[in-house]
Structure formats: structure tokens, C-alpha cells
Tab-separated table of C-alpha atoms and ligand atoms in Angstrom:
chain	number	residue	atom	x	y	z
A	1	UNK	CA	-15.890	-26.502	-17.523
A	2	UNK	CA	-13.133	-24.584	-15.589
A	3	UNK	CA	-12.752	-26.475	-12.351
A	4	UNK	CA	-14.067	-24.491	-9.014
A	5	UNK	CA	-10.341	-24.940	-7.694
A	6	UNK	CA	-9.078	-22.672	-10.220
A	7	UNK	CA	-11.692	-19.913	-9.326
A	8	UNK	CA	-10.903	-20.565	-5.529
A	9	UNK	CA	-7.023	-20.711	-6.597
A	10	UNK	CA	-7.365	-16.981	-8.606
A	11	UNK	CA	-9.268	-15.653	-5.738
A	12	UNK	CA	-7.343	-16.978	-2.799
A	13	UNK	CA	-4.121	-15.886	-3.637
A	14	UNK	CA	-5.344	-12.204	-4.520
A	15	UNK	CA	-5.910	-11.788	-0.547
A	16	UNK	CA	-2.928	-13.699	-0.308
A	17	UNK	CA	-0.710	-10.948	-2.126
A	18	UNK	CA	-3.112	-8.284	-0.672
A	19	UNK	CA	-2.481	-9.455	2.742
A	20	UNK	CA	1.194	-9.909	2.341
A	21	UNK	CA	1.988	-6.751	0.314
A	22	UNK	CA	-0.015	-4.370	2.440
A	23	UNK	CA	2.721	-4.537	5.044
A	24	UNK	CA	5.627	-2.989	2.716
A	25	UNK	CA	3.137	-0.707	0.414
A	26	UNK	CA	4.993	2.592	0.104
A	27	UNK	CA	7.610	1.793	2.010
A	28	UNK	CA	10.270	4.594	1.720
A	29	UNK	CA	12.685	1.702	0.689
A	30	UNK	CA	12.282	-1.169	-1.526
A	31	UNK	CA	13.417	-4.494	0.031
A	32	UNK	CA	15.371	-7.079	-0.795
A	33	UNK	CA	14.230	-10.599	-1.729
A	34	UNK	CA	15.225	-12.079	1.387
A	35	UNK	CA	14.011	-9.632	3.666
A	36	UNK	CA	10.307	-9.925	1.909
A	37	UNK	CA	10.496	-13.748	2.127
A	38	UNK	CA	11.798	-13.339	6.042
A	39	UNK	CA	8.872	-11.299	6.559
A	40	UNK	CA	6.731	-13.837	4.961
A	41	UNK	CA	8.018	-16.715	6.930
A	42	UNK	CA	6.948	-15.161	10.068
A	43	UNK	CA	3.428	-14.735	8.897
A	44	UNK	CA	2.681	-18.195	8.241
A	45	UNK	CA	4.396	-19.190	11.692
A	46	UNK	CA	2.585	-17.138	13.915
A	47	UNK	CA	0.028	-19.824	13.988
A	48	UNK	CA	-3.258	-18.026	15.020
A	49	UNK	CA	-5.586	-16.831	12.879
A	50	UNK	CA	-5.885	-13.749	10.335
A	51	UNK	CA	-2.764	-11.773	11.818
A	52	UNK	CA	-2.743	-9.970	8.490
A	53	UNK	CA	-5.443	-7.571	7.284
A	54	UNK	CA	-6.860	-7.306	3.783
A	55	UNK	CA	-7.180	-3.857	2.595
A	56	UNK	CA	-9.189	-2.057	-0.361
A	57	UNK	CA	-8.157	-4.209	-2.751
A	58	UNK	CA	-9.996	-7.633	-1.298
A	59	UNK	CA	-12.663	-5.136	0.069
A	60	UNK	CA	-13.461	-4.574	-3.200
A	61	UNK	CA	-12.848	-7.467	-5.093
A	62	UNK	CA	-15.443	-9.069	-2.796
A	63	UNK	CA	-17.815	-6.525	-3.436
A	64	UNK	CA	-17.599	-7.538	-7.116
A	65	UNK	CA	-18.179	-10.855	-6.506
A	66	UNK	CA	-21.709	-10.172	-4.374
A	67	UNK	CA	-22.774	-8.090	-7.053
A	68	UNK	CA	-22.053	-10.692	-9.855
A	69	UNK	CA	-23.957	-12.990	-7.770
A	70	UNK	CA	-26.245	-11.310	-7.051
A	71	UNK	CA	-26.915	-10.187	-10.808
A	72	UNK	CA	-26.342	-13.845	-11.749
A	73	UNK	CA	-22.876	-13.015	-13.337
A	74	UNK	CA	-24.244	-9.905	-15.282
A	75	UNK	CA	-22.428	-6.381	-14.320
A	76	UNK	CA	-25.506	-4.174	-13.257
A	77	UNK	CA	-23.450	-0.676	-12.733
A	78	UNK	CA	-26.093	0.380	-10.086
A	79	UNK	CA	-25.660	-3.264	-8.071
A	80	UNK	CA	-22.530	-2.558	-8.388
A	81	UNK	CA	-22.089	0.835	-7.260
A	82	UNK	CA	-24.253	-0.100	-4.084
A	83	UNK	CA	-22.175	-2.922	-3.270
A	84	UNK	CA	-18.299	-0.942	-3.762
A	85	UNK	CA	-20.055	1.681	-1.584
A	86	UNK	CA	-21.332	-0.625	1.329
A	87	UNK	CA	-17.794	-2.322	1.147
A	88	UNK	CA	-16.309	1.432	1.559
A	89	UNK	CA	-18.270	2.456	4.335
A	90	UNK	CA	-18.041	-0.930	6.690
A	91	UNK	CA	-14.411	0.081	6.978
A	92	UNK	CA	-13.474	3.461	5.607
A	93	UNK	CA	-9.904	2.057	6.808
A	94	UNK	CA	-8.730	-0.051	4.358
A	95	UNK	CA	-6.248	2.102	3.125
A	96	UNK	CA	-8.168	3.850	-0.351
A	97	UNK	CA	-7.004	5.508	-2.921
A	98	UNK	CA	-7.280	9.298	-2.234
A	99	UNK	CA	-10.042	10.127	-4.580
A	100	UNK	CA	-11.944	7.232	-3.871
A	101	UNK	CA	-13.866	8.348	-0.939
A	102	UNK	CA	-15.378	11.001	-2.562
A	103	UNK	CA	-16.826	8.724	-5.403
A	104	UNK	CA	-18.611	6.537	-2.887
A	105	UNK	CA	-19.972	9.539	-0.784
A	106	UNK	CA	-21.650	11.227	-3.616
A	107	UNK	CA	-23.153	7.346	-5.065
A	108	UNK	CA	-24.265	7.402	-1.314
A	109	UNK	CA	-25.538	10.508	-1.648
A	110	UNK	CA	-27.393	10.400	-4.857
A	111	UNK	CA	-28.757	7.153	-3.841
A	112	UNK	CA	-27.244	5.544	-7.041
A	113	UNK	CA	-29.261	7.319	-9.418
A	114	UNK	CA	-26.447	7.838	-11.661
A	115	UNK	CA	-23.496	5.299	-11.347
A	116	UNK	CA	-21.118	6.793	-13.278
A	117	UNK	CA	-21.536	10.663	-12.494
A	118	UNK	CA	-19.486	10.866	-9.398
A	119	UNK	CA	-16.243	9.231	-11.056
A	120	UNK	CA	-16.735	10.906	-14.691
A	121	UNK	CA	-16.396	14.219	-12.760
A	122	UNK	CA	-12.762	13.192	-10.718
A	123	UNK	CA	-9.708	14.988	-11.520
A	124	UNK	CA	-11.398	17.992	-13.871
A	125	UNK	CA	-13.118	15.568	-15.840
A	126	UNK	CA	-10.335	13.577	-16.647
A	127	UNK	CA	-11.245	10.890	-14.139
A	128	UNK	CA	-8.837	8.854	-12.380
A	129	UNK	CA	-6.286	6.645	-14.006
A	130	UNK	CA	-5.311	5.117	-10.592
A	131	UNK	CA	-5.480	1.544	-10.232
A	132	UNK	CA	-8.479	0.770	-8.143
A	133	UNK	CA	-10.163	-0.227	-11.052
A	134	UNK	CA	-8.144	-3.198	-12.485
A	135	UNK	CA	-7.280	-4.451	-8.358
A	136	UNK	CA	-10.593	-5.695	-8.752
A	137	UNK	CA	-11.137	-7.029	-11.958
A	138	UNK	CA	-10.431	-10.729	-11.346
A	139	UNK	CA	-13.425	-11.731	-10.805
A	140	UNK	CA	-14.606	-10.093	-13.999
A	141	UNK	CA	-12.162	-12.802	-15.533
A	142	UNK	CA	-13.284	-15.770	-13.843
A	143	UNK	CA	-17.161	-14.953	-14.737
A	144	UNK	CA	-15.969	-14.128	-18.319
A	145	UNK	CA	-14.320	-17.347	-18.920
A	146	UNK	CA	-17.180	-19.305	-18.028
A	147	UNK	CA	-20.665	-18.564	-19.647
A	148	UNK	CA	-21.163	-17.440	-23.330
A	149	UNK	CA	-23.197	-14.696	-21.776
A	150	UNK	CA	-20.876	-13.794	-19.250
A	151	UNK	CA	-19.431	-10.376	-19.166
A	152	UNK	CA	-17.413	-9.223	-22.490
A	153	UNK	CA	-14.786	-6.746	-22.251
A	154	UNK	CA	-17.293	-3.886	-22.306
A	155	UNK	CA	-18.970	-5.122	-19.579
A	156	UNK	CA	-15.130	-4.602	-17.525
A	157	UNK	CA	-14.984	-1.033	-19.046
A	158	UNK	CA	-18.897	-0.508	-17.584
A	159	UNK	CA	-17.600	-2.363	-14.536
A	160	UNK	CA	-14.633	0.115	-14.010
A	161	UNK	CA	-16.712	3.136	-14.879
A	162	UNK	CA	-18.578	3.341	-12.039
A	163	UNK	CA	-15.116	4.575	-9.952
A	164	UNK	CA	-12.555	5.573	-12.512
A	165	UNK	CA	-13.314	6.721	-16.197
A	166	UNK	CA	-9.766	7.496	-17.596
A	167	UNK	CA	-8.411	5.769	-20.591
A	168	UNK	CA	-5.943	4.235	-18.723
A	169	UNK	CA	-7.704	2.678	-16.017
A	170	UNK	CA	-10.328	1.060	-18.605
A	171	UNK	CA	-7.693	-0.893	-20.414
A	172	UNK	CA	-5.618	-1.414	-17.446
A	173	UNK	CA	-8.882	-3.158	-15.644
A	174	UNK	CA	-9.638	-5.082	-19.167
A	175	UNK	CA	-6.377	-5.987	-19.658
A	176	UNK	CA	-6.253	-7.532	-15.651
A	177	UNK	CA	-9.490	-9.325	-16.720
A	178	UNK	CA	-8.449	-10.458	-19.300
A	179	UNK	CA	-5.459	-12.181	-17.955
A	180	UNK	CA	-7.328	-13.806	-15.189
A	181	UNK	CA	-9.500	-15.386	-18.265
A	182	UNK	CA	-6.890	-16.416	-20.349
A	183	UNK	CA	-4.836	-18.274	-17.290
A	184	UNK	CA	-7.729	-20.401	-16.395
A	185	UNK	CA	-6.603	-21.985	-19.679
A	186	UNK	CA	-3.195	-21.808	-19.397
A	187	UNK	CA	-1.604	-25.387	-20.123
A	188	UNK	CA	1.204	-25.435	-18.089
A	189	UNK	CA	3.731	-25.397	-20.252
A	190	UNK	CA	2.907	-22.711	-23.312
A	191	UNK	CA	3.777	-19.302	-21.372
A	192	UNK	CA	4.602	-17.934	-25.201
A	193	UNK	CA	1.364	-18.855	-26.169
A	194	UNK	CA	0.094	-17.046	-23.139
A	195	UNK	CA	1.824	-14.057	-23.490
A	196	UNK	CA	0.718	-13.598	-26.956
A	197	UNK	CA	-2.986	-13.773	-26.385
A	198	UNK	CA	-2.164	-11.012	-23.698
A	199	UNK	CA	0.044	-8.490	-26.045
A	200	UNK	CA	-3.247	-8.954	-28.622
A	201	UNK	CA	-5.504	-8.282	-25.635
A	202	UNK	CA	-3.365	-5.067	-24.605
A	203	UNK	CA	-3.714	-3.749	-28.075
A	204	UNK	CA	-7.102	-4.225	-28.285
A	205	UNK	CA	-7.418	-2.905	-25.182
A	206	UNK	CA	-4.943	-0.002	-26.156
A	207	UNK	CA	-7.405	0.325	-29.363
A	208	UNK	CA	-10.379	0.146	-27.583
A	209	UNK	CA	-9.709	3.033	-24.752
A	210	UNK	CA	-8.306	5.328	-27.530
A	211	UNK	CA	-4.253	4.924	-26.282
A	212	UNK	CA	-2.203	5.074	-29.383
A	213	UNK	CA	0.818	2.792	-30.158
A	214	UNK	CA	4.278	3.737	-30.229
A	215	UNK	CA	3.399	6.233	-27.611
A	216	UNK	CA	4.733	6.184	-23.813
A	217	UNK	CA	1.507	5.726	-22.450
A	218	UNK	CA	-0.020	2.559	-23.914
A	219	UNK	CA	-0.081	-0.950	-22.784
A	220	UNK	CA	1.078	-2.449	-25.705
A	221	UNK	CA	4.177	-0.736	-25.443
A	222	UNK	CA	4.786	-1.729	-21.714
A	223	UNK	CA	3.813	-5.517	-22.977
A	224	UNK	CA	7.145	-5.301	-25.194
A	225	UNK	CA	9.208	-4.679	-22.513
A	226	UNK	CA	7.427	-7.309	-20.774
A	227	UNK	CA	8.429	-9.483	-23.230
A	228	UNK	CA	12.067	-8.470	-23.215
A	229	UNK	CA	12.254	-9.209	-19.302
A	230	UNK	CA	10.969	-12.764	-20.281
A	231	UNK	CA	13.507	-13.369	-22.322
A	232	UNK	CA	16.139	-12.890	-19.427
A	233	UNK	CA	16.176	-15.687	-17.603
A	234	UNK	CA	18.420	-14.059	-14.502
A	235	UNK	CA	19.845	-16.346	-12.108
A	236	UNK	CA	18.376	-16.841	-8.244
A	237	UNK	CA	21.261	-15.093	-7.107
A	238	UNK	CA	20.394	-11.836	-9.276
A	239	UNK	CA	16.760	-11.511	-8.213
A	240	UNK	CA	17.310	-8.000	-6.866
A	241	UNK	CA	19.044	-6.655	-9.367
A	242	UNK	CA	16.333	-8.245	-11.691
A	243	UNK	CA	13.487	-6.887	-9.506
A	244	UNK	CA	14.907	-2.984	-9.712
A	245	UNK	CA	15.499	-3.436	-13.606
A	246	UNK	CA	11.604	-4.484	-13.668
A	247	UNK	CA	10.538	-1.895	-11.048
A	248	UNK	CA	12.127	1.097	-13.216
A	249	UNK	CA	11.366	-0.125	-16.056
A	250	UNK	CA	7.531	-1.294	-16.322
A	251	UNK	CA	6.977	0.893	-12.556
A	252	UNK	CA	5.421	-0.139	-9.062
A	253	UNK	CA	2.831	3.064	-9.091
A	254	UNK	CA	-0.696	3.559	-7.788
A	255	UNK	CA	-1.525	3.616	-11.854
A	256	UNK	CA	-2.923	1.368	-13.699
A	257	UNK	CA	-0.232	1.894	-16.363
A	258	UNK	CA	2.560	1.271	-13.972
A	259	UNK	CA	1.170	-1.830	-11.880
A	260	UNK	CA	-0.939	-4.032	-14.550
A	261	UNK	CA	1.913	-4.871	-16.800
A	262	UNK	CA	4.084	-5.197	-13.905
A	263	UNK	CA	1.485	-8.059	-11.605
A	264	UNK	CA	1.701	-9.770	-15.386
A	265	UNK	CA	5.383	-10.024	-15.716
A	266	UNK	CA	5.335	-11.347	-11.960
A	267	UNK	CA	2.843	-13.617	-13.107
A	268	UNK	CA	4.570	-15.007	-16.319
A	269	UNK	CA	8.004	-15.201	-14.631
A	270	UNK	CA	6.620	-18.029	-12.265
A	271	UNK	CA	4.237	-19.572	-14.888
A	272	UNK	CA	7.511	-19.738	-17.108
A	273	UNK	CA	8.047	-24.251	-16.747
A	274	UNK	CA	12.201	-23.109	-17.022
A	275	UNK	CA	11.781	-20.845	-13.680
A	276	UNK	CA	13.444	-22.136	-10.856
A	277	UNK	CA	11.783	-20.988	-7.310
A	278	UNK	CA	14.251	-18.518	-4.999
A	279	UNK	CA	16.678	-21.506	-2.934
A	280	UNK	CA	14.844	-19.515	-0.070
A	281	UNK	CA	11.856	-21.025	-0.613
A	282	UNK	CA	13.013	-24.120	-2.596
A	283	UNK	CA	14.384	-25.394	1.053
A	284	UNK	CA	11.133	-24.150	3.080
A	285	UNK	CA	9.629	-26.564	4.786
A	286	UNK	CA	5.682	-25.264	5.415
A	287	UNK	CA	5.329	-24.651	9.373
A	288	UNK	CA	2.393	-26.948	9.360
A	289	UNK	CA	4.563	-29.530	9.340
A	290	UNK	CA	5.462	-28.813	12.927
A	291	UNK	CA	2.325	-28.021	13.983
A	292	UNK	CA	-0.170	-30.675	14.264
A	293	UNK	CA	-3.118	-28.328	14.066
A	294	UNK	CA	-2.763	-27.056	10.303
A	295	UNK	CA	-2.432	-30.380	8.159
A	296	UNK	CA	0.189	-29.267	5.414
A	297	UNK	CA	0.772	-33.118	4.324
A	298	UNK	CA	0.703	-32.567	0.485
A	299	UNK	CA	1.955	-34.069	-2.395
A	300	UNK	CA	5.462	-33.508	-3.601
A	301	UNK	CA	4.006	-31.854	-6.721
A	302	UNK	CA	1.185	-29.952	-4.812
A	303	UNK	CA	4.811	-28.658	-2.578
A	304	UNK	CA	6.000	-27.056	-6.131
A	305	UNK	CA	2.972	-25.185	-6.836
A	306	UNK	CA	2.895	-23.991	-3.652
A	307	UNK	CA	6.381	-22.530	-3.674
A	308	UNK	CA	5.912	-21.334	-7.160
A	309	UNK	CA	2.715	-18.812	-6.052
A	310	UNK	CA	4.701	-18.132	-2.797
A	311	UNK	CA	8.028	-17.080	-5.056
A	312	UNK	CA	5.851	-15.185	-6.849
A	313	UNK	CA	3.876	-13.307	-4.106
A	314	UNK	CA	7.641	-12.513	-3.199
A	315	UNK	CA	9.141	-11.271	-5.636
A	316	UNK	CA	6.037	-9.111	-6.619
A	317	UNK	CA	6.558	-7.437	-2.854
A	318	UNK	CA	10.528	-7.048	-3.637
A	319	UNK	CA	9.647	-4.492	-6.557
A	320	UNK	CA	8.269	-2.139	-4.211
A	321	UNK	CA	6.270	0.443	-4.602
A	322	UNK	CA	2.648	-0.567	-4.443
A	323	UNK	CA	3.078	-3.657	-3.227
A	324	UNK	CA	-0.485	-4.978	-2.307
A	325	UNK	CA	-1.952	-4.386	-5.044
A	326	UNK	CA	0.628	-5.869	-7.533
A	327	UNK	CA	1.380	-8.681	-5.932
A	328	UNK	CA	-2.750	-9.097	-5.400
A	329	UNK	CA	-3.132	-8.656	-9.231
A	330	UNK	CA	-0.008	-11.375	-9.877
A	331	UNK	CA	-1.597	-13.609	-7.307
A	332	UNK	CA	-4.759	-14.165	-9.263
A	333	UNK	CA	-3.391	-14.244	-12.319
A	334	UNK	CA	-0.971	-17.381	-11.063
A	335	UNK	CA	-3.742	-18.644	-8.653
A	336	UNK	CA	-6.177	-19.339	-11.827
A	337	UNK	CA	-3.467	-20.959	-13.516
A	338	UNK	CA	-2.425	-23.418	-10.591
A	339	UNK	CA	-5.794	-23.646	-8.548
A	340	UNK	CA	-6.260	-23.717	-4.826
A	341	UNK	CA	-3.812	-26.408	-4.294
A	342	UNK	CA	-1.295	-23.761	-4.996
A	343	UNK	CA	-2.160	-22.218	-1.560
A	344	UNK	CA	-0.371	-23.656	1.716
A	345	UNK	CA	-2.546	-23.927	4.540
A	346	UNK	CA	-0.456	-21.983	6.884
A	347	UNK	CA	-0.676	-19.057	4.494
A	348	UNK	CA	-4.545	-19.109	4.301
A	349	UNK	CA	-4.611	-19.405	8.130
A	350	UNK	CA	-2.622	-16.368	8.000
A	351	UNK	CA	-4.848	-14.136	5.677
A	352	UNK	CA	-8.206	-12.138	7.094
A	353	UNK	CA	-11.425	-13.338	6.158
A	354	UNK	CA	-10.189	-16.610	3.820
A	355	UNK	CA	-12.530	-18.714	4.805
A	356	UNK	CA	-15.066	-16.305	3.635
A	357	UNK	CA	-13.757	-15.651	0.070
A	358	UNK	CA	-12.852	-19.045	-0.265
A	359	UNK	CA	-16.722	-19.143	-0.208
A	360	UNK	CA	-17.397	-16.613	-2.516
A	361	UNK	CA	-15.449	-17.909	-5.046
A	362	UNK	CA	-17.519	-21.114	-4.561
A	363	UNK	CA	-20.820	-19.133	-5.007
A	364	UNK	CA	-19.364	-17.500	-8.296
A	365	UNK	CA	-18.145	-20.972	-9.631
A	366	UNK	CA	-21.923	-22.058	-9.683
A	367	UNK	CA	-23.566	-18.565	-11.070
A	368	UNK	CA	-20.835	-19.034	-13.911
A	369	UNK	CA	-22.030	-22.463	-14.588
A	370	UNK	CA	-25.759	-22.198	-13.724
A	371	UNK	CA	-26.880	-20.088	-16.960
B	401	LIG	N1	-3.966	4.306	-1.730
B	401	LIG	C1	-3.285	3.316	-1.462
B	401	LIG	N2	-2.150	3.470	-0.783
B	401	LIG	C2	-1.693	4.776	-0.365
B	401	LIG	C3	-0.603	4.637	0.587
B	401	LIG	C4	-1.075	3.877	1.803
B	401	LIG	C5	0.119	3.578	2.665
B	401	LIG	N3	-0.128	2.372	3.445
B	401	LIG	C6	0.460	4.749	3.513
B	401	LIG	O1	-0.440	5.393	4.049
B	401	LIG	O2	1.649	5.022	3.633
B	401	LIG	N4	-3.629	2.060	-1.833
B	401	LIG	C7	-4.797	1.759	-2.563
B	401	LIG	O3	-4.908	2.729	-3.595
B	401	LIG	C8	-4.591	2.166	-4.878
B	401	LIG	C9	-5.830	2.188	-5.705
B	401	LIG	O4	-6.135	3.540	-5.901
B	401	LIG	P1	-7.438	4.011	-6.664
B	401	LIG	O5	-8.604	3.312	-6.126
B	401	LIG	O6	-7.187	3.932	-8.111
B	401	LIG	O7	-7.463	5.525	-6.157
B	401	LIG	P2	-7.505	6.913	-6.907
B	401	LIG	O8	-7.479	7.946	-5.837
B	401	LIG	O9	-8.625	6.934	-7.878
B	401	LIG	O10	-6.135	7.004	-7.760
B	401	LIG	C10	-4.905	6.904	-7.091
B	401	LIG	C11	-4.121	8.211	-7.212
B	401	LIG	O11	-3.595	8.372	-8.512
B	401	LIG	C12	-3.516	9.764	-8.826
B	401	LIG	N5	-4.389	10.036	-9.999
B	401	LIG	C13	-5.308	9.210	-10.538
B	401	LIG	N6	-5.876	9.784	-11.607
B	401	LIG	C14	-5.342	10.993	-11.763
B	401	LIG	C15	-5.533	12.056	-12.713
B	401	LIG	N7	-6.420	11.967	-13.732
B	401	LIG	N8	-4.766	13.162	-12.571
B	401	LIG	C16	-3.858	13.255	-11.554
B	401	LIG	N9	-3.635	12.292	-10.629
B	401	LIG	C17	-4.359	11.166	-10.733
B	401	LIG	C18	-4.022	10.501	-7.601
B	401	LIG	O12	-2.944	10.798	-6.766
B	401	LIG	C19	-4.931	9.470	-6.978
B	401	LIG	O13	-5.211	9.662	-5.620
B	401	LIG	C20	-4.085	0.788	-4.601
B	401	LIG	O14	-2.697	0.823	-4.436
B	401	LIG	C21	-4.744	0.436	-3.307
B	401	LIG	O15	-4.000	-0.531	-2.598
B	402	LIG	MG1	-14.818	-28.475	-8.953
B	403	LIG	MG1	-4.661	-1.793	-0.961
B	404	LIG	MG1	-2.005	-0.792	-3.251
């Protein structure tokens, strides 16, 4: 059985990256490693709760979650439109994708009959290749590592269907899911391993969704380079240079094409046992430990994980671009991998609402293991 940390962990540090990237998403300037980190630091020392805000990409992801459990870890695409939709409309604020509005307005409208329809018909028919779909596909991997009946890749594509229908967006959201599966099992030490079970998952993906090899527009392709980048091994004091060689190269955009791959080299980086956390963060000593209210007494090896996800959340943000949502997607790839210990106090206390998803991934632990 995959422990219930590791589904906390994966979940947890998705807000955590939400939360902490949605503060530099778009800026007109991508920002240095430091400056991210500085930013960062002040978060988890403003000691009160929930100064930063979650935005569509938690919204969301915790609307997957109630519908799983409510559908007893099955995707039901009309649960699941009603439950993206409700999400949408409690707070029409959370910063959406442009076309995604629309979608949930005309599910509203037609009172679910058809979950699909209102996507299928975006962008002439072409439907939406935008991310939105794969932001919320971790918990798609955490049910699908679980129970033999749990959802199957087709069950992500159905899951993703009912707000983008493009090619791209279907393997970008199984390839997301399937990541989040395939770290819950991650040993530790076989990142090689790791990243070969994901290049065979992007070309099955790739294979699946129609997206043809060799060209410029398939994952397996962008997995290659992902694979060259791994084989770098840049030094601490090169991280920026490394992070705009990544950012041009695999892309920090609102598509799924441009982001997935890119959350997955963030992800590997860290889980890599050679990487060596930013000195920044190597010397940070947690502000709990000055402030007798958040107990931040851990273990010396607990400390490590924590500044590995935290070096990670980092240098996800330092690409640029769309920040939230990469460094959400990196987050619970490297959160199922390490589990909630991974996750410094002062950094939860920081986060909106992570008390209650700290739940939810509780609640989806037992419907995984209850069939
Ligand atoms: N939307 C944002 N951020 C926008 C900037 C906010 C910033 N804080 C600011 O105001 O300065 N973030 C959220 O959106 C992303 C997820 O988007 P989703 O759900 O996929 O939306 P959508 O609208 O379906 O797709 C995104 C855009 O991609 C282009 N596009 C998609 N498919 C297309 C197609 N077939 N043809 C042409 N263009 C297509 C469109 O521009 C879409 O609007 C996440 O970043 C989340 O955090
Ligand atoms: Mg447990
Ligand atoms: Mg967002
Ligand atoms: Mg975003």
C-alpha cells in the first residue's frame, strides 16, 4: 500500500507551488533564483495564517478530488463536470484560463446533460490545448496508483475531456498523471529508472492522442531534451543561466506542451540523489524555529527533504513564465516521491486552505484503498 503521507505529500506541495508561483505568474520579467527564494522567505515569516491565495489550479484540483470521492475513485464525467463548475463559480477569481469560463457557463447552462459538448466546441472545434487540464491531474495519479480498478489512462483523457479536447492537452494531462503514479514508487535513488518509465509513458501518450514522433509538437520529443538537461549537472552558482537554457528550451507557456515536460524536469532535477540544494536554502534555518507557535523541530533528514521540495518549488518559479502552475505540477510530482514530511510547517501555515486539502488527500487515501 502507498502510505497516506505520500498522497498528503503530492497534494500539499501542489498548493504549495500554486500558492508560491501565483505571485510571479506572467511577470513581464523572469527572476532570478535569489530573488524567488527572497520572496519565499518572507512568506513563511509572516507568521499568520494563509497570506497566500491558491488560484485555479488548487480550485480545481480539489474539485477532482470531491468528485473521485464522491464516485469512490471512478471518473464520472458528469460528477465531474458539476464539481469543476461549482469550484468555478464560488470564486470566478482565481485567475482562469481565458476560455475556461465559457466551458463552465454552458455545463451550467445545459445542466450537465452533455459533459463534453461545451469544450469539444472551443477554439473552432479544435478545443483547447491550454494547460488546465494536466494542472489538475494529480490526483488522477494518486487514485491510479492505488486500486486495480482505479482510473487507467483513458479514464485521464475522459477526465480532461470534459474542459479541453485537443491532442495536446490529453497527453499532456496523462502524461502529468502519470508521473504523479510512477513517483509514489520512486526509490530514492533510481531517477534513470524513473525517467524511463516517463519517456515510455510520453510516447504512449504521444501514440495514444495521435502526436507523431520526430515532430515539434510531441512529448516524446520534449522528453529528449529533458533528458539532455539531466545530464548537465550545472553548478549552484549557474542556476540562472541553467533555468533560461530550460525555460527556452522545453518553455514556461499556458500549454500543456510547454509546461508538463518542464514541472517534470523541475521534478527530476531535485529527485536526482547527486543534486545539491541552492546554498540559499542549504543555510535556511525554518522560521519556526524562532517562533514558538509553529513547531518546526524535525529530524536532520526530514530538514533535507524539506529543502529539496523548497529548492524545487524555487527554481520551478525562476523559469518564469507560468509559474503557478509549473511549479504546482513539479510540486506533486516531488511531494509523492518524498511525502508530507517534505513540507515545513511554516510553509503550510503560509498556504490558503491547507488544512483543508491536507484533508482531502486523507479522504482519497481511504477511497483508493477501500475497493
Ligand atoms: N490564465 C492564467 N493566467 C493568465 C494570466 C494571469 C496573470 N496573473 C495576469 O492576469 O497577469 N492562469 C491559469 O490558466 C492556465 C490554465 O489555462 P486553461 O485552463 O488551459 O485555459 P484555456 O483558456 O483553455 O487555455 C489557455 C490559453 O491557451 C490558448 N489556447 C488554448 N488552446 C488553443 C487553441 N486550440 N488555439 C489557440 N489558442 C489556444 C488560449 O490563449 C487560451 O486562453 C494556468 O496557467 C492557470 O494558472
Ligand atoms: Mg498512512
Ligand atoms: Mg493558476
Ligand atoms: Mg498558471
Amino acid at each position: 500500500m502507498i502510505p497516506c503521507a505520500k498522497f498528503r505529500g503530492c497534494l500539499l506541495a501542489a498548493l504549495a507551488g500554486d500558492c508560491l508561483g501565483a505571485q510571479f505568474e506572467f511577470s513581464p520579467r523572469r527572476s532570478s533564483f535569489r530573488t524567488v527564494w527572497l520572496a519565499f522567505d518572507a512568506n513563511m515569516r509572516e507568521r499568520r495564517r494563509w497570506p497566500l491565495v491558491y488560484t485555479d489550479d488548487t480550485a480545481l484540483t480539489r474539485a477532482v478530488c470531491e468528485s473521485l470521492v464522491d464516485c469512490r475513485g471512478r471518473v464520472e464525467p458528469a460528477s465531474l463536470a458539476r464539481s469543476l463548475t461549482d469550484a468555478y463559480f464560488k470564486a470566478t477569481d482565481r485567475g482562469y484560463g481565458a476560455a475556461a469560463g465559457g466551458v463552465f457557463e454552458d455545463l451550467r447552462d445545459a445542466n450537465f446533460a452533455d459533459p463534453f459538448g461545451p469544450a469539444a466546441a472551443l477554439f473552432e472545434g479544435r478545443g483547447s490545448y491550454g494547460n488546465g487540464g494536466a494542472m489538475r491531474a494529480a490526483p488522477l495519479g494518486l487514485i491510479g496508483a492505488a486500486a486495480a480498478a482505479a482510473p487507467n489512462a483513458e479514464e485521464v483523457q475522459l477526465a480532461t475531456r470534459v474542459t479541453h479536447s485537443n491532442a495536446l492537452a490529453l497527453a499532456g494531462a496523462r502524461l502529468m498523471a502519470a508521473a504523479v503514479r510512477l513517483a509514489l514508487r520512486f526509490d530514492g535513488v533510481d531517477v534513470d529508472r524513473l525517467y524511463d518509465s516517463l519517456a515510455a509513458e510520453a510516447a504512449a501518450a504521444d501514440t495514444a492522442c495521435g502526436l507523431h514522433e520526430g515532430e515539434a509538437s510531441s512529448y516524446t520529443s520534449s522528453m529528449r531534451q529533458v533528458k539532455e538537461f539531466l545530464g548537465k549537472h550545472p553548478a549552484s552558482s549557474a542556476v540562472d543561466e541553467e533555468a533560461r537554457a530550460v525555460a527556452g528550451a522545453l518553455g514556461t507557456e499556458v500549454t500543456a506542451l510547454r509546461s508538463v515536460p518542464t514541472a517534470i524536469y523541475c521534478a527530476l532535477r531535485t529527485l536526482r540523489p547527486s543534486h545539491r540544494v541552492h546554498p540559499l536554502i542549504s543555510e535556511w534555518q525554518p522560521p519556526g524555529n524562532q517562533n514558538p507557535s509553529i513547531d518546526e523541530a524535525v529530524s536532520t533528514e526530514q530538514r533535507q527533504q524539506q529543502q529539496r521540495l523548497v529548492d524545487c518549488l524555487t527554481f520551478a518559479v525562476s523559469l518564469g513564465g507560468d509559474t503557478d502552475t509549473i511549479a504546482s505540477m513539479a510540486g506533486a510530482i516531488v511531494g509523492a516521491a518524498l511525502g508530507a514530511d517534505a513540507l515545513p510547517a511554516s510553509l503550510m501555515l503560509a498556504c490558503e486552505a491547507s488544512d483543508a486539502v491536507d484533508s482531502l488527500a486523507t479522504r482519497l487515501h481511504r477511497v483508493a484503498y477501500s475497493s
